[in-house]
Amino acid sequence: MELKQITITNFLSYFDENEITFSPTTTIFIGQNKSGKSKLFDAINFVLYGRIFLTDEGENGEWITNEKEISAFILNNHRRNVALKAGDAVVNSSVELVIDNATSKLTITRTFNYKLSGNKYDFAFSDFSVTEINSLNGDLLSSDIGDAAKDKLRMYFPESIKNYFLFQGEAASKIMKLQKGGNFSLAVKEIARLGIFDEAKELASYYASNVNNRITRKTNKSAKQKEEQENLSAKIEQFENKVHEYAEKRDKAERNVSDYSAKLDDLNKEQETYKEFEENLTQRKQLEQNLRKVEQDLKLAENEQKSTIAEESIFYKVSKKIDSFKDFYSQLEAKGEVPPSIPASEIRKALKYCQCTICGTDLSEGTEARKFAEARLPKCDTDRLGDYLRDLNSTMSNISEDIKRVPENLQKLIEKKHELDERQRSLKKQKDEAMQMLSQIQGDDSDSKEKKDNIERLKHSVRNYTDLLDKAKSDKSANDALYNDYYRQLQNLKKQLNTMIIDDDDIDESDRIRHFYADKLEAAMSKINTLANKTAYEEVQQKSNEYYKEMTKENSALSGDIKIDLGTSEIYTVDEQGSRIRNINQGDRISIQLAVIAGILTVAQDQFEQQYPFVTDAPVSALGGDNKLSTIQTMINAFEQSIIIIKDDTSSKNKTNDELRKLIAESKNVGLAYELSMSEAEETSNQFTVVKKIKG
Amino acid sequence: MGKLETTLPKIVHEALQDEDYVTRDLVNVLLNQIYHGRNHARTSVAKTLDDEIEKLTDAGKIDIRNF
């Protein structure tokens, strides 16, 4: 990887187009303060990583990566002034870098576009492109813009190494944080491509835990299944017992049904033998009952006949007496012998008030009416008899109405008597017949009691066995239902158990094999990762020491060996006894940093089989005396291509500076050298960097 | 691309010199999967390793009597 050429246009202190070619070996830029040295370094950072290093007045600084922030700084002031004066609508600030990558040539361009807005230029948008052409035939291999271009570029310039091949003295010191390792370990890891081992270790670890988890899951599942299986088996056993129990009960009930049916058949057959006897008995009983009924009816009929006739006879006799009384009363009435019905109290009251209380007749003294009333007064008791007679006559009249119907009733009674006589005759006939039949019916012989007892016994047995049979049938039905219910449930449980057995994937041999080798793989990958890291660090350490030794040859002030602590990634130097050198000055620090950076880049070159240029800005500004030259010499020797930007101290007439110019002039490895200065202009804002080639 | 392809076997060989055939094989399968394989998904890698172990078992490279 070789930086061929950079074209800086209207970027920071660079006005218009500045085409600068790099040497395949070493290119040195010298310039006094504020001549555009750091702006050149910024241009390379800007085009490759989209960043600039912003320093404040105290010379502290920081990297800026935000486009908007960058846009506020990078447009060249002189260009802005010229464009404003000309009224240009659009103005650009850009950097183009050409890189030779053995078989292809990359052209990387980053442009910031500004548009006129009032009397100023506002940032509008940015462009980024990467074009790759075949170095041999000039064919276009690819042309990408935007994110695709960034991806393309990262294939060649990964983020991890940007601080190492683009080495900014101040910034690198901060990033490296020599005593703490800083990003160094990450850089070594990425440069040595240890990421592959990290990933492999992580994947092996994942695989081990994955296998372990699978087995744990299986074990848990298996334990759970076993428990479920055991529960199910216990339940099945329970149900099997139930099924067995109800099958037995059902069978027993069935046997009972059969036994009781047979017994009942026997009993019925035995009963058959008594059938004729029993029928005779029944018939006899019926006849006896009929006879009793007939006799009873006969008796009732006789009684009825007797009472009715007696009653009617009494009536007849009474009617004669009534008729006699009525005749007598009629005669008395005709004669006026029936006394009037006037009570003595009323007569006395009428006499007292001289007026009848009933009809109002005047009863004054001397009147006929009063005489009549006074005559009736002593006869008042007779008058009460009159009342009785009238009542009696009235009652007798009513009775006589009934009496009048007595002959008719008697006629009816006579007719009824004939009927009763007829019925009596019929009943007597029936009785005779029944008696006759009874005499003909057998069953009242000497052994009838025994037979009757037998029949009773049989009937009792039949009732018992019928009850037993009914119960046995009921039991059979109930037990059969329970049996079927339990049997069905049992089948379901068995089916469930069978399914469970099929699903059961207990830990098997293959699981154990996987578990064993997953653990071994994890341990092996961990070992490999450690070894790879160690190898990479050792390589870096070895290369760093090689460069450091070269520096110590040139500079007696530098001594010891560089050590890298693998645990903390800390970098330090040790003396010949292996003791850590504590007191190292700034110059030593820079030298150690450069040696380590050279080591890292060498390892990266070995690893990627790709050479990285070493671009550094003011790496030795903090150094003085021989340290500066020996360090520059190291850089020239260590890197295949280096671009070194150094402060020019000519004005101070410093001897060292003369030595630097001498080194530039004499060193065969320094292919090109440029001197940077600012143009003459009245206003500072119109000054710009002038690039002058001083070698090559 | 790069020196890794030559460095890798050296480092792996050194780290695995006392390991058995199966572990060495699995390490190589895993590294190749990462280095050359397109799919670095964990599940995919786990499947590859599962398959490899099964293949080695079938090929009689693993003494199953030990398990």
Short mmCIF file of N, CA, C and O in Angstrom, two decimals, chain A residues 278-377:
data_model
loop_
_atom_site.label_atom_id
_atom_site.label_comp_id
_atom_site.label_asym_id
_atom_site.label_seq_id
_atom_site.Cartn_x
_atom_site.Cartn_y
_atom_site.Cartn_z
N GLU A 278 -104.02 -75.13 44.38
CA GLU A 278 -104.12 -73.71 44.67
C GLU A 278 -105.35 -73.10 43.99
O GLU A 278 -106.08 -72.30 44.59
N GLU A 279 -105.57 -73.57 42.75
CA GLU A 279 -106.74 -73.08 42.03
C GLU A 279 -108.02 -73.48 42.76
O GLU A 279 -108.97 -72.70 42.88
N ASN A 280 -108.02 -74.77 43.20
CA ASN A 280 -109.17 -75.26 43.94
C ASN A 280 -109.39 -74.43 45.19
O ASN A 280 -110.53 -74.06 45.50
N LEU A 281 -108.29 -74.17 45.84
CA LEU A 281 -108.37 -73.37 47.07
C LEU A 281 -108.93 -71.99 46.78
O LEU A 281 -109.81 -71.50 47.50
N THR A 282 -108.43 -71.46 45.72
CA THR A 282 -108.88 -70.11 45.33
C THR A 282 -110.37 -70.13 45.01
O THR A 282 -111.14 -69.27 45.45
N GLN A 283 -110.73 -71.17 44.23
CA GLN A 283 -112.14 -71.28 43.83
C GLN A 283 -113.03 -71.45 45.07
O GLN A 283 -114.08 -70.82 45.19
N ARG A 284 -112.55 -72.32 45.94
CA ARG A 284 -113.30 -72.60 47.16
C ARG A 284 -113.44 -71.31 48.00
O ARG A 284 -114.53 -71.01 48.47
N LYS A 285 -112.34 -70.63 48.06
CA LYS A 285 -112.34 -69.38 48.83
C LYS A 285 -113.32 -68.39 48.23
O LYS A 285 -114.09 -67.73 48.93
N GLN A 286 -113.29 -68.37 46.93
CA GLN A 286 -114.18 -67.45 46.22
C GLN A 286 -115.64 -67.82 46.48
O GLN A 286 -116.49 -66.97 46.75
N LEU A 287 -115.89 -69.15 46.41
CA LEU A 287 -117.26 -69.64 46.61
C LEU A 287 -117.72 -69.34 48.03
O LEU A 287 -118.86 -68.90 48.24
N GLU A 288 -116.78 -69.57 48.96
CA GLU A 288 -117.14 -69.31 50.36
C GLU A 288 -117.44 -67.82 50.58
O GLU A 288 -118.39 -67.47 51.27
N GLN A 289 -116.65 -67.07 49.90
CA GLN A 289 -116.84 -65.62 49.99
C GLN A 289 -118.19 -65.22 49.40
O GLN A 289 -118.94 -64.44 49.98
N ASN A 290 -118.49 -65.82 48.23
CA ASN A 290 -119.77 -65.55 47.55
C ASN A 290 -120.93 -65.96 48.45
O ASN A 290 -121.93 -65.25 48.57
N LEU A 291 -120.76 -67.12 49.04
CA LEU A 291 -121.81 -67.66 49.90
C LEU A 291 -122.08 -66.72 51.07
O LEU A 291 -123.25 -66.42 51.37
N ARG A 292 -120.97 -66.26 51.63
CA ARG A 292 -121.11 -65.34 52.76
C ARG A 292 -121.83 -64.07 52.31
O ARG A 292 -122.71 -63.55 52.99
N LYS A 293 -121.51 -63.66 51.15
CA LYS A 293 -122.12 -62.45 50.61
C LYS A 293 -123.61 -62.66 50.40
O LYS A 293 -124.45 -61.81 50.75
N VAL A 294 -123.92 -63.83 49.80
CA VAL A 294 -125.34 -64.14 49.52
C VAL A 294 -126.11 -64.18 50.84
O VAL A 294 -127.22 -63.60 50.96
N GLU A 295 -125.53 -64.83 51.83
CA GLU A 295 -126.20 -64.96 53.13
C GLU A 295 -126.44 -63.59 53.76
O GLU A 295 -127.50 -63.30 54.31
N GLN A 296 -125.41 -62.77 53.62
CA GLN A 296 -125.49 -61.43 54.17
C GLN A 296 -126.60 -60.62 53.47
O GLN A 296 -127.42 -59.96 54.13
N ASP A 297 -126.58 -60.72 52.14
CA ASP A 297 -127.60 -60.00 51.35
C ASP A 297 -129.01 -60.47 51.73
O ASP A 297 -129.95 -59.68 51.83
N LEU A 298 -129.09 -61.78 51.89
CA LEU A 298 -130.38 -62.38 52.22
C LEU A 298 -130.90 -61.82 53.55
O LEU A 298 -132.08 -61.43 53.67
N LYS A 299 -129.99 -61.77 54.49
CA LYS A 299 -130.34 -61.27 55.81
C LYS A 299 -130.77 -59.81 55.75
O LYS A 299 -131.78 -59.41 56.32
N LEU A 300 -130.02 -59.04 54.97
CA LEU A 300 -130.32 -57.63 54.80
C LEU A 300 -131.69 -57.43 54.18
O LEU A 300 -132.48 -56.58 54.60
N ALA A 301 -131.95 -58.24 53.18
CA ALA A 301 -133.23 -58.16 52.47
C ALA A 301 -134.38 -58.46 53.42
O ALA A 301 -135.40 -57.76 53.43
N GLU A 302 -134.17 -59.49 54.23
CA GLU A 302 -135.23 -59.85 55.18
C GLU A 302 -135.46 -58.72 56.18
O GLU A 302 -136.60 -58.34 56.43
N ASN A 303 -134.42 -58.19 56.69
CA ASN A 303 -134.52 -57.09 57.68
C ASN A 303 -135.21 -55.89 57.08
O ASN A 303 -136.07 -55.27 57.69
N GLU A 304 -134.78 -55.58 55.88
CA GLU A 304 -135.32 -54.41 55.18
C GLU A 304 -136.83 -54.56 55.01
O GLU A 304 -137.62 -53.67 55.27
N GLN A 305 -137.19 -55.73 54.60
CA GLN A 305 -138.62 -56.01 54.35
C GLN A 305 -139.42 -55.85 55.65
O GLN A 305 -140.45 -55.17 55.68
N LYS A 306 -138.82 -56.41 56.68
CA LYS A 306 -139.53 -56.36 57.98
C LYS A 306 -139.68 -54.94 58.47
O LYS A 306 -140.78 -54.51 58.80
N SER A 307 -138.68 -54.18 58.47
CA SER A 307 -138.71 -52.82 59.02
C SER A 307 -139.63 -51.93 58.22
O SER A 307 -140.38 -51.14 58.77
N THR A 308 -139.61 -52.05 56.94
CA THR A 308 -140.42 -51.20 56.07
C THR A 308 -141.91 -51.45 56.32
O THR A 308 -142.69 -50.52 56.47
N ILE A 309 -142.24 -52.71 56.39
CA ILE A 309 -143.64 -53.06 56.61
C ILE A 309 -144.10 -52.55 57.98
O ILE A 309 -145.18 -51.95 58.09
N ALA A 310 -143.23 -52.72 59.00
CA ALA A 310 -143.59 -52.26 60.35
C ALA A 310 -143.78 -50.77 60.38
O ALA A 310 -144.79 -50.28 60.94
N GLU A 311 -142.88 -50.09 59.70
CA GLU A 311 -142.96 -48.63 59.65
C GLU A 311 -144.26 -48.17 59.00
O GLU A 311 -144.98 -47.32 59.52
N GLU A 312 -144.53 -48.80 57.86
CA GLU A 312 -145.72 -48.41 57.11
C GLU A 312 -146.99 -48.71 57.92
O GLU A 312 -147.98 -47.98 57.88
N SER A 313 -146.94 -49.78 58.68
CA SER A 313 -148.11 -50.15 59.50
C SER A 313 -148.35 -49.09 60.56
O SER A 313 -149.50 -48.69 60.78
N ILE A 314 -147.29 -48.61 61.17
CA ILE A 314 -147.41 -47.56 62.19
C ILE A 314 -148.01 -46.32 61.58
O ILE A 314 -148.95 -45.75 62.10
N PHE A 315 -147.52 -45.97 60.46
CA PHE A 315 -148.05 -44.80 59.75
C PHE A 315 -149.55 -44.94 59.51
O PHE A 315 -150.33 -44.00 59.68
N TYR A 316 -149.91 -46.07 59.09
CA TYR A 316 -151.32 -46.32 58.77
C TYR A 316 -152.21 -46.09 59.99
O TYR A 316 -153.25 -45.43 59.91
N LYS A 317 -151.71 -46.66 61.12
CA LYS A 317 -152.49 -46.52 62.36
C LYS A 317 -152.58 -45.06 62.79
O LYS A 317 -153.65 -44.56 63.13
N VAL A 318 -151.50 -44.31 62.71
CA VAL A 318 -151.47 -42.91 63.09
C VAL A 318 -152.39 -42.09 62.21
O VAL A 318 -153.10 -41.20 62.67
N SER A 319 -152.46 -42.40 60.96
CA SER A 319 -153.29 -41.64 60.02
C SER A 319 -154.77 -41.71 60.39
O SER A 319 -155.52 -40.76 60.24
N LYS A 320 -155.17 -42.84 60.92
CA LYS A 320 -156.56 -43.00 61.34
C LYS A 320 -156.87 -42.04 62.48
O LYS A 320 -157.92 -41.38 62.48
N LYS A 321 -155.92 -41.93 63.43
CA LYS A 321 -156.10 -41.04 64.58
C LYS A 321 -156.16 -39.60 64.15
O LYS A 321 -156.97 -38.82 64.63
N ILE A 322 -155.34 -39.26 63.22
CA ILE A 322 -155.29 -37.88 62.71
C ILE A 322 -156.60 -37.50 62.05
O ILE A 322 -157.15 -36.43 62.29
N ASP A 323 -157.07 -38.39 61.26
CA ASP A 323 -158.34 -38.13 60.57
C ASP A 323 -159.44 -37.87 61.60
O ASP A 323 -160.28 -36.97 61.43
N SER A 324 -159.42 -38.70 62.67
CA SER A 324 -160.41 -38.57 63.73
C SER A 324 -160.33 -37.18 64.39
O SER A 324 -161.33 -36.52 64.58
N PHE A 325 -159.09 -36.70 64.69
CA PHE A 325 -158.89 -35.39 65.31
C PHE A 325 -159.36 -34.27 64.40
O PHE A 325 -160.03 -33.32 64.83
N LYS A 326 -159.10 -34.43 63.16
CA LYS A 326 -159.44 -33.37 62.21
C LYS A 326 -160.96 -33.22 62.08
O LYS A 326 -161.49 -32.10 61.98
N ASP A 327 -161.60 -34.34 62.10
CA ASP A 327 -163.07 -34.29 62.06
C ASP A 327 -163.60 -33.55 63.29
O ASP A 327 -164.49 -32.68 63.18
N PHE A 328 -163.05 -33.94 64.47
CA PHE A 328 -163.46 -33.32 65.73
C PHE A 328 -163.21 -31.81 65.71
O PHE A 328 -164.07 -31.02 66.08
N TYR A 329 -162.08 -31.41 65.22
CA TYR A 329 -161.73 -29.98 65.17
C TYR A 329 -162.68 -29.21 64.24
O TYR A 329 -163.11 -28.10 64.55
N SER A 330 -163.00 -29.87 63.12
CA SER A 330 -163.90 -29.23 62.15
C SER A 330 -165.24 -28.95 62.79
O SER A 330 -165.84 -27.87 62.59
N GLN A 331 -165.67 -29.95 63.56
CA GLN A 331 -166.97 -29.77 64.21
C GLN A 331 -166.90 -28.62 65.21
O GLN A 331 -167.80 -27.77 65.25
N LEU A 332 -165.85 -28.54 66.04
CA LEU A 332 -165.70 -27.47 67.02
C LEU A 332 -165.66 -26.10 66.35
O LEU A 332 -166.31 -25.16 66.79
N GLU A 333 -164.98 -26.03 65.29
CA GLU A 333 -164.80 -24.77 64.56
C GLU A 333 -166.12 -24.30 63.97
O GLU A 333 -166.47 -23.11 64.01
N ALA A 334 -166.83 -25.33 63.46
CA ALA A 334 -168.12 -25.00 62.87
C ALA A 334 -169.05 -24.43 63.93
O ALA A 334 -169.83 -23.52 63.66
N LYS A 335 -168.93 -24.97 65.07
CA LYS A 335 -169.78 -24.48 66.15
C LYS A 335 -169.25 -23.20 66.78
O LYS A 335 -169.89 -22.59 67.60
N GLY A 336 -168.13 -22.80 66.42
CA GLY A 336 -167.48 -21.60 67.00
C GLY A 336 -166.97 -21.86 68.41
O GLY A 336 -166.81 -20.94 69.20
N GLU A 337 -166.70 -23.14 68.59
CA GLU A 337 -166.22 -23.50 69.90
C GLU A 337 -164.72 -23.39 70.05
O GLU A 337 -164.19 -23.56 71.13
N VAL A 338 -164.14 -23.09 68.98
CA VAL A 338 -162.66 -22.93 69.09
C VAL A 338 -162.38 -21.51 69.58
O VAL A 338 -162.75 -20.55 68.91
N PRO A 339 -161.85 -21.36 70.73
CA PRO A 339 -161.69 -20.03 71.31
C PRO A 339 -160.77 -19.14 70.49
O PRO A 339 -159.86 -19.63 69.83
N PRO A 340 -161.15 -17.77 70.52
CA PRO A 340 -160.27 -16.84 69.77
C PRO A 340 -158.94 -16.69 70.50
O PRO A 340 -158.83 -16.97 71.68
N SER A 341 -158.11 -16.23 69.78
CA SER A 341 -156.77 -16.16 70.37
C SER A 341 -156.44 -14.71 70.76
O SER A 341 -155.82 -13.98 70.01
N ILE A 342 -157.01 -14.25 72.00
CA ILE A 342 -156.67 -12.91 72.49
C ILE A 342 -156.04 -13.08 73.87
O ILE A 342 -156.71 -13.50 74.82
N PRO A 343 -154.86 -12.64 74.08
CA PRO A 343 -154.19 -12.84 75.36
C PRO A 343 -154.79 -11.90 76.43
O PRO A 343 -155.23 -10.79 76.11
N ALA A 344 -154.89 -12.30 77.72
CA ALA A 344 -155.47 -11.55 78.84
C ALA A 344 -154.77 -10.22 79.06
O ALA A 344 -155.42 -9.21 79.31
N SER A 345 -153.51 -10.19 78.87
CA SER A 345 -152.73 -8.95 79.06
C SER A 345 -153.17 -7.86 78.08
O SER A 345 -153.26 -6.68 78.45
N GLU A 346 -153.48 -8.32 76.83
CA GLU A 346 -153.89 -7.35 75.81
C GLU A 346 -155.25 -6.79 76.14
O GLU A 346 -155.53 -5.60 75.95
N ILE A 347 -156.14 -7.70 76.65
CA ILE A 347 -157.50 -7.26 76.99
C ILE A 347 -157.42 -6.24 78.13
O ILE A 347 -158.06 -5.19 78.05
N ARG A 348 -156.60 -6.55 79.11
CA ARG A 348 -156.49 -5.63 80.26
C ARG A 348 -155.94 -4.27 79.80
O ARG A 348 -156.42 -3.21 80.21
N LYS A 349 -154.97 -4.32 78.94
CA LYS A 349 -154.38 -3.08 78.41
C LYS A 349 -155.43 -2.26 77.65
O LYS A 349 -155.57 -1.04 77.84
N ALA A 350 -156.29 -2.98 76.83
CA ALA A 350 -157.33 -2.29 76.04
C ALA A 350 -158.37 -1.65 76.95
O ALA A 350 -158.82 -0.53 76.71
N LEU A 351 -158.71 -2.43 77.98
CA LEU A 351 -159.71 -1.91 78.93
C LEU A 351 -159.16 -0.68 79.65
O LEU A 351 -159.88 0.28 79.88
N LYS A 352 -157.90 -0.76 80.00
CA LYS A 352 -157.27 0.37 80.72
C LYS A 352 -157.26 1.65 79.89
O LYS A 352 -157.55 2.74 80.37
N TYR A 353 -157.01 1.50 78.56
CA TYR A 353 -156.91 2.69 77.69
C TYR A 353 -158.18 2.94 76.90
O TYR A 353 -158.21 3.82 76.04
N CYS A 354 -159.25 2.03 77.16
CA CYS A 354 -160.57 2.18 76.52
C CYS A 354 -160.48 2.12 75.00
O CYS A 354 -161.22 2.80 74.27
N GLN A 355 -159.58 1.41 74.51
CA GLN A 355 -159.41 1.24 73.03
C GLN A 355 -158.64 -0.06 72.76
O GLN A 355 -157.64 -0.38 73.42
N CYS A 356 -159.13 -0.81 71.71
CA CYS A 356 -158.46 -2.08 71.36
C CYS A 356 -157.07 -1.78 70.79
O CYS A 356 -156.92 -0.96 69.88
N THR A 357 -156.09 -2.42 71.33
CA THR A 357 -154.70 -2.22 70.87
C THR A 357 -154.44 -2.87 69.52
O THR A 357 -153.47 -2.55 68.85
N ILE A 358 -155.40 -3.73 69.12
CA ILE A 358 -155.19 -4.45 67.85
C ILE A 358 -155.93 -3.77 66.71
O ILE A 358 -155.34 -3.44 65.70
N CYS A 359 -157.34 -3.55 66.95
CA CYS A 359 -158.13 -2.98 65.85
C CYS A 359 -158.57 -1.54 66.08
O CYS A 359 -159.16 -0.92 65.20
N GLY A 360 -158.32 -1.01 67.30
CA GLY A 360 -158.62 0.40 67.57
C GLY A 360 -160.09 0.64 67.96
O GLY A 360 -160.52 1.79 68.06
N THR A 361 -160.86 -0.44 68.20
CA THR A 361 -162.28 -0.26 68.55
C THR A 361 -162.40 0.46 69.89
O THR A 361 -161.64 0.20 70.80
N ASP A 362 -163.39 1.38 69.95
CA ASP A 362 -163.59 2.16 71.18
C ASP A 362 -164.14 1.27 72.27
O ASP A 362 -165.11 0.54 72.09
N LEU A 363 -163.52 1.32 73.46
CA LEU A 363 -163.91 0.46 74.58
C LEU A 363 -164.32 1.31 75.80
O LEU A 363 -164.01 0.99 76.95
N SER A 364 -164.91 2.39 75.47
CA SER A 364 -165.32 3.27 76.58
C SER A 364 -166.38 2.59 77.42
O SER A 364 -167.03 1.61 76.96
N GLU A 365 -166.54 3.12 78.63
CA GLU A 365 -167.50 2.54 79.55
C GLU A 365 -168.89 2.55 78.95
O GLU A 365 -169.31 3.54 78.32
N GLY A 366 -169.48 1.39 79.05
CA GLY A 366 -170.87 1.28 78.60
C GLY A 366 -171.05 0.80 77.18
O GLY A 366 -172.15 0.50 76.74
N THR A 367 -169.97 0.74 76.46
CA THR A 367 -170.05 0.27 75.05
C THR A 367 -170.13 -1.25 75.03
O THR A 367 -169.74 -1.93 75.97
N GLU A 368 -170.80 -1.75 73.96
CA GLU A 368 -170.95 -3.19 73.75
C GLU A 368 -169.61 -3.85 73.65
O GLU A 368 -169.39 -4.95 74.16
N ALA A 369 -168.74 -3.14 73.00
CA ALA A 369 -167.38 -3.70 72.81
C ALA A 369 -166.67 -3.91 74.13
O ALA A 369 -166.00 -4.93 74.34
N ARG A 370 -166.90 -2.90 75.07
CA ARG A 370 -166.24 -3.06 76.36
C ARG A 370 -166.82 -4.21 77.15
O ARG A 370 -166.09 -4.98 77.78
N LYS A 371 -168.13 -4.37 76.98
CA LYS A 371 -168.78 -5.48 77.67
C LYS A 371 -168.25 -6.81 77.18
O LYS A 371 -167.99 -7.73 77.93
N PHE A 372 -168.16 -6.87 75.81
CA PHE A 372 -167.63 -8.12 75.22
C PHE A 372 -166.21 -8.42 75.73
O PHE A 372 -165.88 -9.55 76.11
N ALA A 373 -165.41 -7.33 75.79
CA ALA A 373 -164.01 -7.51 76.25
C ALA A 373 -163.96 -7.95 77.70
O ALA A 373 -163.19 -8.85 78.05
N GLU A 374 -164.80 -7.32 78.52
CA GLU A 374 -164.80 -7.68 79.93
C GLU A 374 -165.27 -9.11 80.12
O GLU A 374 -164.78 -9.84 80.97
N ALA A 375 -166.21 -9.56 79.21
CA ALA A 375 -166.71 -10.93 79.29
C ALA A 375 -165.63 -11.95 78.91
O ALA A 375 -165.63 -13.08 79.41
N ARG A 376 -164.70 -11.52 78.00
CA ARG A 376 -163.67 -12.47 77.52
C ARG A 376 -162.53 -12.61 78.52
O ARG A 376 -161.80 -13.61 78.44
N LEU A 377 -162.42 -11.62 79.37
CA LEU A 377 -161.24 -11.63 80.26
C LEU A 377 -161.11 -12.89 81.13
O LEU A 377 -160.03 -13.48 81.16
#
